[in-house]
Short mmCIF file of C-alpha atoms in Angstrom, two decimals:
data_model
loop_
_atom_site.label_atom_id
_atom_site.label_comp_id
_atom_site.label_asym_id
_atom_site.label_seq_id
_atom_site.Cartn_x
_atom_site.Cartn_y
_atom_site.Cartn_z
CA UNK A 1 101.62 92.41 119.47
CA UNK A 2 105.03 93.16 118.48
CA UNK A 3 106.77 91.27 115.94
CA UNK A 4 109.69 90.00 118.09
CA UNK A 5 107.07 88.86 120.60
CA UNK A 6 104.79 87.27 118.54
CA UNK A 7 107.51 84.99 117.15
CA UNK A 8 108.64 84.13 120.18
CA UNK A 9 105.35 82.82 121.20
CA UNK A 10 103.58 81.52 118.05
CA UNK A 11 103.08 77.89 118.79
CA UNK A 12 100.58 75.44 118.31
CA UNK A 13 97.85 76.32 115.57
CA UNK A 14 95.75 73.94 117.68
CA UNK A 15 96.36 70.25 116.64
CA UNK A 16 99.70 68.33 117.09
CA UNK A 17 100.89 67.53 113.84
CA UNK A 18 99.62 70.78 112.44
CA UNK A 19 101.39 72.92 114.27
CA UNK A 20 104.41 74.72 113.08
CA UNK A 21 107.90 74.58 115.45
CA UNK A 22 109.04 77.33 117.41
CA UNK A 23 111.82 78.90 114.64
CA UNK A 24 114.91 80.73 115.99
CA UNK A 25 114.69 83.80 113.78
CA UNK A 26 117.72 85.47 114.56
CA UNK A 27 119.96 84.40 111.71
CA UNK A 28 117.20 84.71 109.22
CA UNK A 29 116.76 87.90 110.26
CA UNK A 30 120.18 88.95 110.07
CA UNK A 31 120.81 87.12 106.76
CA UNK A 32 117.23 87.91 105.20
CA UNK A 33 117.12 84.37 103.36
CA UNK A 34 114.71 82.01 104.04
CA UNK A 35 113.49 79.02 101.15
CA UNK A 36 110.82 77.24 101.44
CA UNK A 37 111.56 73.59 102.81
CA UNK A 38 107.61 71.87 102.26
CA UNK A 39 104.27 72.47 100.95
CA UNK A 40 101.62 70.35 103.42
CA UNK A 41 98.22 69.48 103.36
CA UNK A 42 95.88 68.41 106.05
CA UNK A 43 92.55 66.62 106.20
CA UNK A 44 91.16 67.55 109.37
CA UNK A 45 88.05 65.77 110.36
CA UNK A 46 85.56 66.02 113.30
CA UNK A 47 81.60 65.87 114.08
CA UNK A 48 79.46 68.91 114.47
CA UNK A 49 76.03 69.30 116.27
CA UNK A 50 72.60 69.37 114.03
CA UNK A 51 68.98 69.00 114.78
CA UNK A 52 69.10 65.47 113.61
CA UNK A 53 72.63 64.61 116.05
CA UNK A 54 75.77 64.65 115.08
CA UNK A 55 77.34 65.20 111.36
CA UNK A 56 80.43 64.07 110.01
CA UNK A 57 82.31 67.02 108.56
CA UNK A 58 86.13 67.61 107.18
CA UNK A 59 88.08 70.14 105.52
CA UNK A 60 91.49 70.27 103.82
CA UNK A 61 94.35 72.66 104.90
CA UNK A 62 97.58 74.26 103.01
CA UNK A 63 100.53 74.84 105.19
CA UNK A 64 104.19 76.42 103.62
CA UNK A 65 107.02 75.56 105.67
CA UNK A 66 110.34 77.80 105.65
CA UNK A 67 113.51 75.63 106.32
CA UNK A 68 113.43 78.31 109.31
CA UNK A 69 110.54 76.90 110.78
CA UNK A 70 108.32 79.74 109.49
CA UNK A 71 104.83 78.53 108.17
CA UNK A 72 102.32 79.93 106.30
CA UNK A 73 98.78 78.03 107.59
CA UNK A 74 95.33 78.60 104.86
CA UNK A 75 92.03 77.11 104.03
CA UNK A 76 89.48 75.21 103.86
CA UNK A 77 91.22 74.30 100.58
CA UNK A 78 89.74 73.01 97.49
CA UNK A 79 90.65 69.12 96.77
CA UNK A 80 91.02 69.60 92.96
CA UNK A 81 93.22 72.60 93.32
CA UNK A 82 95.37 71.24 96.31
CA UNK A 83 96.19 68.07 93.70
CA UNK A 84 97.40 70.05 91.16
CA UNK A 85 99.72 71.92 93.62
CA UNK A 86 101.06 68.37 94.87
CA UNK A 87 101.41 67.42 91.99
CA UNK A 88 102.58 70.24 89.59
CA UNK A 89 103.49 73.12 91.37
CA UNK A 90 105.76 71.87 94.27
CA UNK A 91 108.69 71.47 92.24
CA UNK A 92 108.14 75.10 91.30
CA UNK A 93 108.42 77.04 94.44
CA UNK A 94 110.68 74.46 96.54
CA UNK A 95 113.71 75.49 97.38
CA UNK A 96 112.62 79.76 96.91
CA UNK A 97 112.49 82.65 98.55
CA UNK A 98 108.73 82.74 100.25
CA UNK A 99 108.95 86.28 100.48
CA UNK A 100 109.37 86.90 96.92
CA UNK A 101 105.64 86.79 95.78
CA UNK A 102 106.00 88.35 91.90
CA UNK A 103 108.53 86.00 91.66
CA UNK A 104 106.94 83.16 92.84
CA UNK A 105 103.69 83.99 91.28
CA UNK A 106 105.61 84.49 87.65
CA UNK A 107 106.96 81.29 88.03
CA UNK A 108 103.75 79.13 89.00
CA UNK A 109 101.85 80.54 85.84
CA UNK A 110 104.52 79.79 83.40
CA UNK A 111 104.69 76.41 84.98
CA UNK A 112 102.63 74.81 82.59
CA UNK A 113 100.89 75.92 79.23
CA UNK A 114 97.71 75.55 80.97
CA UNK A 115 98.27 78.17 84.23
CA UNK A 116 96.13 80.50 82.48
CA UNK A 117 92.74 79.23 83.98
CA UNK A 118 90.81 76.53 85.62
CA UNK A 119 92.14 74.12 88.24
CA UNK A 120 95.43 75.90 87.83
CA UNK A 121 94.77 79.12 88.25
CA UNK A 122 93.05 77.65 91.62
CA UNK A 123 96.04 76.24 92.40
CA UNK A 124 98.36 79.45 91.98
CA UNK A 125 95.64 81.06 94.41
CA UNK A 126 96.11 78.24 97.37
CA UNK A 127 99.94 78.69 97.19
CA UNK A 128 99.94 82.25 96.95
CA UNK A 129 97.30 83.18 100.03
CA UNK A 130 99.03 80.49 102.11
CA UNK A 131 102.17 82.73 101.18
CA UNK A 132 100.70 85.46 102.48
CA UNK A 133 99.88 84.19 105.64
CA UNK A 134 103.45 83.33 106.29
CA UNK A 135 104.41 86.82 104.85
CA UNK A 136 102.15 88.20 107.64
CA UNK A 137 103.50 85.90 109.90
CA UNK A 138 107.08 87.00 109.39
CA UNK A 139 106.27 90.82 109.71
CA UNK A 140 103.80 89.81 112.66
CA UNK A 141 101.01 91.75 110.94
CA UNK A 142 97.50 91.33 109.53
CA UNK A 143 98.05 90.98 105.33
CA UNK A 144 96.06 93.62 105.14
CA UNK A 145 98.71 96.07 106.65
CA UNK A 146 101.29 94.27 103.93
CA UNK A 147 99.06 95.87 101.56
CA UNK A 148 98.82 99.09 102.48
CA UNK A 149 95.46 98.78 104.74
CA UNK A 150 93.32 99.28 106.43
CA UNK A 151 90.79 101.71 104.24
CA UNK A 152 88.15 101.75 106.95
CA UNK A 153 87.02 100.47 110.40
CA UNK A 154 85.31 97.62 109.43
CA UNK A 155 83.92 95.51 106.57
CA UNK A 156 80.31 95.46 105.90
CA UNK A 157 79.10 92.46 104.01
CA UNK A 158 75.65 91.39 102.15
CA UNK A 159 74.07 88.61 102.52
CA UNK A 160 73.79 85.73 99.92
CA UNK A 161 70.54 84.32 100.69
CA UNK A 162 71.52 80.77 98.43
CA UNK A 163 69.43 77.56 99.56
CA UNK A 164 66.42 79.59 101.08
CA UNK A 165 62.96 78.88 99.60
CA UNK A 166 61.62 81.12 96.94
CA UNK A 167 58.37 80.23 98.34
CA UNK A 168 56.47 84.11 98.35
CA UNK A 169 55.97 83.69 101.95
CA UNK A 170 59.04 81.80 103.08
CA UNK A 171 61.13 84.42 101.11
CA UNK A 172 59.29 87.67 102.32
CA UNK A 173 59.97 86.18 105.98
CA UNK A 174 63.46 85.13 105.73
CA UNK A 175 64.11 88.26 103.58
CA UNK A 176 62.85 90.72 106.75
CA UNK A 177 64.79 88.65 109.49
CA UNK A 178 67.94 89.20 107.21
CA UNK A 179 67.44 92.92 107.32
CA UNK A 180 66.58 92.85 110.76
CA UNK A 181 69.97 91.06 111.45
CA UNK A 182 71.55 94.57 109.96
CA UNK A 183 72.12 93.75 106.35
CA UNK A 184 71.31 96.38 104.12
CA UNK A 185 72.16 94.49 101.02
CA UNK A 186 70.79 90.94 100.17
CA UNK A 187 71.12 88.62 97.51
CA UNK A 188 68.89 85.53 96.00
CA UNK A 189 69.15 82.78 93.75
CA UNK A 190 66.94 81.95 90.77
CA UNK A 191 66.32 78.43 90.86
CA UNK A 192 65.24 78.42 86.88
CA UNK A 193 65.53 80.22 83.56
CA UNK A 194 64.01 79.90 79.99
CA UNK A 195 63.33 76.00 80.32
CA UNK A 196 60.48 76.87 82.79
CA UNK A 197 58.21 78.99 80.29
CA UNK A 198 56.09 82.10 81.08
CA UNK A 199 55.34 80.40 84.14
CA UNK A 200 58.76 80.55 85.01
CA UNK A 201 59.72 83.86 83.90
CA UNK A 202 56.52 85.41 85.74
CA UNK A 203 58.08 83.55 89.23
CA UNK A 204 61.08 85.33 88.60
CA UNK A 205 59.56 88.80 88.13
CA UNK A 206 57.04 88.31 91.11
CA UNK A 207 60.77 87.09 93.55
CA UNK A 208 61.74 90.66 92.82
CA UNK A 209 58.64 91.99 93.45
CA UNK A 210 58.40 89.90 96.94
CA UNK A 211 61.13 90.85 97.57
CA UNK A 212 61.13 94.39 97.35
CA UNK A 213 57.94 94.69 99.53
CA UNK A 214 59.33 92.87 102.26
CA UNK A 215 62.31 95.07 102.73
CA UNK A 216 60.94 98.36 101.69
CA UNK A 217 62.70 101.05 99.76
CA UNK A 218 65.95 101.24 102.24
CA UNK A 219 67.56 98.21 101.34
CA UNK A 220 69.48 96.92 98.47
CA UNK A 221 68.25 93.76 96.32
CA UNK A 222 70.73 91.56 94.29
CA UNK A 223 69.73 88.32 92.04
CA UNK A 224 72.15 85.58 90.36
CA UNK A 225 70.86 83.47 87.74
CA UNK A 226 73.85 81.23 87.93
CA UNK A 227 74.05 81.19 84.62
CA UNK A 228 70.93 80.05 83.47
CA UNK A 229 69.61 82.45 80.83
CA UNK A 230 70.16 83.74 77.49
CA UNK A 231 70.34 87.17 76.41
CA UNK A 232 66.42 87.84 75.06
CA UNK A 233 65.04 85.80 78.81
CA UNK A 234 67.35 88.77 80.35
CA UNK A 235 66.65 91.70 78.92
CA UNK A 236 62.62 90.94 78.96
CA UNK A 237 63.53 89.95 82.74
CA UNK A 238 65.33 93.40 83.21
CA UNK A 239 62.40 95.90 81.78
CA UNK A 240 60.28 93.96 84.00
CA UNK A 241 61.92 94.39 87.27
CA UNK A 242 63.60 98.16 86.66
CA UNK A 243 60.80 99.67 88.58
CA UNK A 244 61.94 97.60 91.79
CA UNK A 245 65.45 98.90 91.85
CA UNK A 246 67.54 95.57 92.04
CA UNK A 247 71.37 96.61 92.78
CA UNK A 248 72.43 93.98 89.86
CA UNK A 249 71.57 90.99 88.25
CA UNK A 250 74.28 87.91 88.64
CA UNK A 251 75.66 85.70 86.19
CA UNK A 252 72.75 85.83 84.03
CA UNK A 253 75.11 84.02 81.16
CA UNK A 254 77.78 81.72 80.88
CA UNK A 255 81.25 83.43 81.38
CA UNK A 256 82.53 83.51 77.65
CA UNK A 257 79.14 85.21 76.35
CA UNK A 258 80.94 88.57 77.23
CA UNK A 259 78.92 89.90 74.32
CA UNK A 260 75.64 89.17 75.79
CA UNK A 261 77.02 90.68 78.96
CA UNK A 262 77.93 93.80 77.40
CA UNK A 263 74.48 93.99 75.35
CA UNK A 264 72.62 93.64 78.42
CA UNK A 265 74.14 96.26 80.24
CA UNK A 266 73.32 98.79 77.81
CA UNK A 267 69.53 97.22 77.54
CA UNK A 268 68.53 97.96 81.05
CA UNK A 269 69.47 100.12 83.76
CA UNK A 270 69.73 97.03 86.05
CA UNK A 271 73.48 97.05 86.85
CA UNK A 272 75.27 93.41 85.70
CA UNK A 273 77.45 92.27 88.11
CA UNK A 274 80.00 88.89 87.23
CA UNK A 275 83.70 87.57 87.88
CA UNK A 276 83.48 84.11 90.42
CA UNK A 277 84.79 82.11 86.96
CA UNK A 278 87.12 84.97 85.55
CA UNK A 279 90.79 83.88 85.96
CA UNK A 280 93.37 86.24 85.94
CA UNK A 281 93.18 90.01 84.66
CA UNK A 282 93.58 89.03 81.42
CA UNK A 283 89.72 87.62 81.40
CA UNK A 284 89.34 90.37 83.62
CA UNK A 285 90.52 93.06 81.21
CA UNK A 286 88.33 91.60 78.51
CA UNK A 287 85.20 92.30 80.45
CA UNK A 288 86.07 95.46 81.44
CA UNK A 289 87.53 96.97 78.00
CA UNK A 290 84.55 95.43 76.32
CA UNK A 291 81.70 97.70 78.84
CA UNK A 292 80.40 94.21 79.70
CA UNK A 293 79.75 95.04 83.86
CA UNK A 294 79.11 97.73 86.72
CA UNK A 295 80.39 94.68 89.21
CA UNK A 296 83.09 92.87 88.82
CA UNK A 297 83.20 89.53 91.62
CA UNK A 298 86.51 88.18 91.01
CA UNK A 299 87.21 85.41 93.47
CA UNK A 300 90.93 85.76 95.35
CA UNK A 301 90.37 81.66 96.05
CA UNK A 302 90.48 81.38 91.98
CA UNK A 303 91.52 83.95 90.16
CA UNK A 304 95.02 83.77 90.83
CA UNK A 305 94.91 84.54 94.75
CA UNK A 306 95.33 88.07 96.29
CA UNK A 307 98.31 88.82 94.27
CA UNK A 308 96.41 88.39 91.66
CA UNK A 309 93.05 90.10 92.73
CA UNK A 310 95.64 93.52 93.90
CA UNK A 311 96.00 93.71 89.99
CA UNK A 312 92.51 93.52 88.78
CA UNK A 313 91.44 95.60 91.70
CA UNK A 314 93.84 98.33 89.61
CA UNK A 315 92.39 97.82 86.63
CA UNK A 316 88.79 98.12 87.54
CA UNK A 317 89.27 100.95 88.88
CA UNK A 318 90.79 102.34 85.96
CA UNK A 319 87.27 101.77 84.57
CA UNK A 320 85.51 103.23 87.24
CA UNK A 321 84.08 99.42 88.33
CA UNK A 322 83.40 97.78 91.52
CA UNK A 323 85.05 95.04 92.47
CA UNK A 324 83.27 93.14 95.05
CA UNK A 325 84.99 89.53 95.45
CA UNK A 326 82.68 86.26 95.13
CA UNK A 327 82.39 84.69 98.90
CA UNK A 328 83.58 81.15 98.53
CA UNK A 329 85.99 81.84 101.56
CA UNK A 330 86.46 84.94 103.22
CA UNK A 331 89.93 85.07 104.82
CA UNK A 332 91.56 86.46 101.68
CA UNK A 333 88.70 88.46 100.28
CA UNK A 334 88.45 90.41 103.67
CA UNK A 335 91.99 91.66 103.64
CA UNK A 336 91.80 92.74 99.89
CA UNK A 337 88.74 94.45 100.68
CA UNK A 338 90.55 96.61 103.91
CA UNK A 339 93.28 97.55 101.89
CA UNK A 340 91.34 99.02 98.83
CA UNK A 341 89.69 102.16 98.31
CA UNK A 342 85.61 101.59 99.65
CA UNK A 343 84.93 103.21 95.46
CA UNK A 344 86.92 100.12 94.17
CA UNK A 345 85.82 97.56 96.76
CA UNK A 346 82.53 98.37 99.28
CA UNK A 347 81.68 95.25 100.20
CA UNK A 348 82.11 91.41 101.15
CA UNK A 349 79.74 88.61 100.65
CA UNK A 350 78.72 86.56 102.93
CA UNK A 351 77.24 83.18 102.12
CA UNK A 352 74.59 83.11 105.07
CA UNK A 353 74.39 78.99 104.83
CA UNK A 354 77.69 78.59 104.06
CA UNK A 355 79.48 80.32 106.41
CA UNK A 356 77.81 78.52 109.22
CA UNK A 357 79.91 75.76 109.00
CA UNK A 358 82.98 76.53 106.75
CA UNK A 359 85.22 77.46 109.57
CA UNK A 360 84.57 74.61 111.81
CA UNK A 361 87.52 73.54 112.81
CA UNK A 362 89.41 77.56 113.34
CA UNK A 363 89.28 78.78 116.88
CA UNK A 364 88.87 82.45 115.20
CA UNK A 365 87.21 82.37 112.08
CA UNK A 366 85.53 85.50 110.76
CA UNK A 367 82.61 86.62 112.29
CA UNK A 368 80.09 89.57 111.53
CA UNK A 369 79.41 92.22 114.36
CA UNK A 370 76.09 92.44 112.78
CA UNK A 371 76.47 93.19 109.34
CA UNK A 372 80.21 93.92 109.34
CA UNK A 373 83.18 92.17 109.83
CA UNK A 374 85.99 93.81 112.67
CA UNK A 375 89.34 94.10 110.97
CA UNK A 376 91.45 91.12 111.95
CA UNK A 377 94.28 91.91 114.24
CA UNK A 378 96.26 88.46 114.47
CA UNK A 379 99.22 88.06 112.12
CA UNK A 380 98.86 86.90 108.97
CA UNK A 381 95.18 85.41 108.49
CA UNK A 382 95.15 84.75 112.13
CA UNK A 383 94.03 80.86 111.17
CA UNK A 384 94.44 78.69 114.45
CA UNK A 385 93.17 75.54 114.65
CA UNK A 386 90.61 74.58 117.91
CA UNK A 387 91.72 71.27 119.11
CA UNK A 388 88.61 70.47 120.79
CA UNK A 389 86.72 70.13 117.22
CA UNK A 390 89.77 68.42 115.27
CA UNK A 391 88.78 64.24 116.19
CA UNK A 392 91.30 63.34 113.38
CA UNK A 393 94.05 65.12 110.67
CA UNK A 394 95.55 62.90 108.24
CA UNK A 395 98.54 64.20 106.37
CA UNK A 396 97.41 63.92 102.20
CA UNK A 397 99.47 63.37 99.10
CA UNK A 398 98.39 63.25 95.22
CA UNK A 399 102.23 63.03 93.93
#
C-alpha cells in the first residue's frame, strides 16, 4: 500500500479509545517536524475460550502520540517496565522529535544513573519499539524495510517446548508431534539441577537421550537449565550428552558467572547459548570478548529495544556469533531477524504455550505457516486491535 494511501486510511486500531485520529499530514510533511504530544497505556481486558469455559485474560498496551496525530501502537507490555516509563521517562522524550531514535535513545539511558540495566533498560525497549512502529507508520512500511530488510522470504522459528511434561513418554510424544508440525529445531526445559542428586542428574541425561530417539538424527535438540546449575553439574552434564548432538545448552548459570560460561564452552563441544538477562551491548560485549558463547539470545523487549539489539547484532557478528533473540514477544524480534544476515541471526523462537494466547486481543498477530513466520507486510508492526475480543480498556497511570 502506498504511503500516501495508507495514511489516508489508517483508522481505528480496533477499539474506540485506542484508536489513533485521522492526522492531516501535509504540513508535517512539508515542514518535516513532528514532537511527540503523549505516551499512553492501555489495559485491555476480555474472556477467552478453555476446556474448563471461559478465562479472564488482559494485557497492557504502549501507544506514542505525535501532536500530528501520528501514533506509534506496541505490546503486550510489561507492567514493571511501563511504570518506570510513566513515571521516569516521559519527561524525557515529550516534547521531541519521534523520528530521531539515537537521539531519543541517548537521552532515555542517561536519564537516570540506573538506565544501564534492569527495569530500565526494559523501559528504554517499550518506548523505543513503540517508536518504531510509528516510524513505520510514517514511511507506511514494515520496520523491517527501515532497517534495511528483508534478508529472506520468511522466518523459520524453533519451538520452545516450556511447560510440557518431562515424563519419558509424554516428552517422546509431544516431542514427534512438534516435528511433525515442521519444526526442525526444538527446545526443553530442565525442571531441576544439582539439588536433585544423581537421581536428578541421570533424568537430565536420559531427557536428552529421549529426546534424541524420538526425533531421530534430522532434527536439532536445544536444553535451558534456567539457570539452575553450577559449573562442575555442567560440564559432567555436557560429556554425558555430546554423543546426542544437542544444538546448545541454555542458561546453565546465572548471568554474571560469565567465567563459568566461558569455562564451559571450552569443556565440551556442546555449544552454550545465553543473552534473555543481558542488557545493553556493553554486557553483551563482555560475553563475547571473554569467548563465553556460540549463541547469543539477547531479548529486543529488554535489552534496550531494537535499536539496541541492531548494535549487538554488529558486534556478534564481529565475533562470528549467532544471535538468536529470546521469544518473550515476537513483533520486534521478527523484524530484527528479516533485516539481518541468516549467519548473524537464523532463527526465531517461538514459545509453543505462550504464544497461544499472547496476542489475544490483535486482529493480526504473528502466525507460523508451519514452522516459519511470512514477512509482515502492514506498516509498522501491523498491531490492530480486534474489537470483538476487547470487553473493556481502561486508560493506566503510575505518575
Amino acid at each position: 500500500m502506498r504511503r500516501r494511501t495508507f495514511l489516508g486510511t489508517f483508522g481505528a486500531l480496533g477499539v474506540a479509545g485506542v484508536a489513533p485520529s485521522a492526522p492531516a499530514f501535509a504540513q508535517e510533511r512539508k515542514s518535516g517536524k513532528l514532537k511527540i504530544a503523549d505516551l499512553e497505556f492501555w489495559r485491555l481486558e476480555g474472556q477467552r475460550e478453555t476446556q474448563s469455559g471461559r478465562t479472564p485474560i488482559s494485557s497492557l498496551y504502549m501507544k506514542i502520540r505525535a501532536d500530528s496525530g501520528l501514533e506509534g501502537f506496541y505490546g503486550p507490555i510489561d507492567d514493571e517496565a511501563a511504570v518506570v516509563v510513566d513515571q521516569r521517562l516521559r519527561l524525557v522524550v515529550l516534547g521531541k522529535d519521534p523520528l530521531a531514535m539515537e537521539t531519543l535513545w541517548e537521552a532515555m539511558y542517561r536519564s537516570n544513573r540506573h538506565a544501564r540495566t534492569g527495569l530500565f533498560m526494559m523501559a528504554i525497549s517499550a518506548v523505543d519499539n513503540t517508536l518504531w512502529d510509528l516510524k513505520g507508520r510514517y514511511f507506511g512500511v514494515p520496520v523491517f524495510r527501515l532497517l534495511g530488510g528483508p534478508t529472506r522470504p520468511d522466518i523459520e522459528a524453533y519451538a520452545s517446548c516450556l511447560g510440557y511434561s518431562l515424563e519419558p513418554s509424554a516428552l517422546q510424544k509431544q516431542a514427534r508431534l512438534v516435528k511433525d508440525q515442521g519444526f526442525r529445531y526444538q527446545k526443553w526445559f530442565f525442571a531441576t539441577g544439582p539439588e536433585a542428586g544423581p537421581e536428578g542428574f541421570m533424568k537430565n541425561v536420559e531427557v536428552v537421550r529421549n529426546l534424541r530417539e524420538a526425533v531421530g538424527d534430522n532434527a536439532d535438540i536445544m536444553f535451558d537449565a534456567s539457570r539452575h546449575w553450577d559449573l562442575n553439574y555442567a560440564i559432567t552434564w555436557a560429556k554425558q550428552v555430546e554423543k546426542y548432538r544437542p544444538r546448545w545448552i541454555e542458561e546453565a548459570f546465572d548471568p554474571d558467572h560469565i567465567d563459568s560460561f566461558a569455562q564451559l564452552r571450552r569443556a565440551t563441544s556442546v555449544p552454550v547459548a545465553s543473552g534473555e538477562h543481558i542488557y545493553g551491548r556493553w554486557e553483551a560485549h563482555d560475553y563475547l570478548r571473554a569467548g563465553a558463547l556460540n549463541v547469543l539470545q539477547t531479548d529486543p523487549e529488554w535489552c534496550g529495544g531494537i535499536t539496541e539489539l541492531l548494535r549487538i547484532c554488529a558486534i556478534a557478528s564481529a565475533y562470528d556469533v549467532t544471535v538468536i533473540p529470546h521469544g518473550h514477544s515476537l513483533h520486534a524480534a521478527i523484524h530484527v531477524i528479516a533485516s539481518q544476515s541468516p549467519v548473524t541471526c537464523p532463527l526465531a523462537e517461538y514459545l509453543v504455550q505462550k504464544m497461544a494466547t499472547y496476542y489475544y486481543f490483535e486482529k493480526y498477530p504473528p502466525r507460523l505457516t508451519g514452522a516459519r513466520f511470512p514477512l509482515p507486510d502492514r506498516p509498522g508492526f501491523g498491531v490492530e486491535l480486534d474489537p470483538a475480543k476487547v470487553q473493556k480498556q481502561t486508560p493506566v497511570h503510575w505518575s
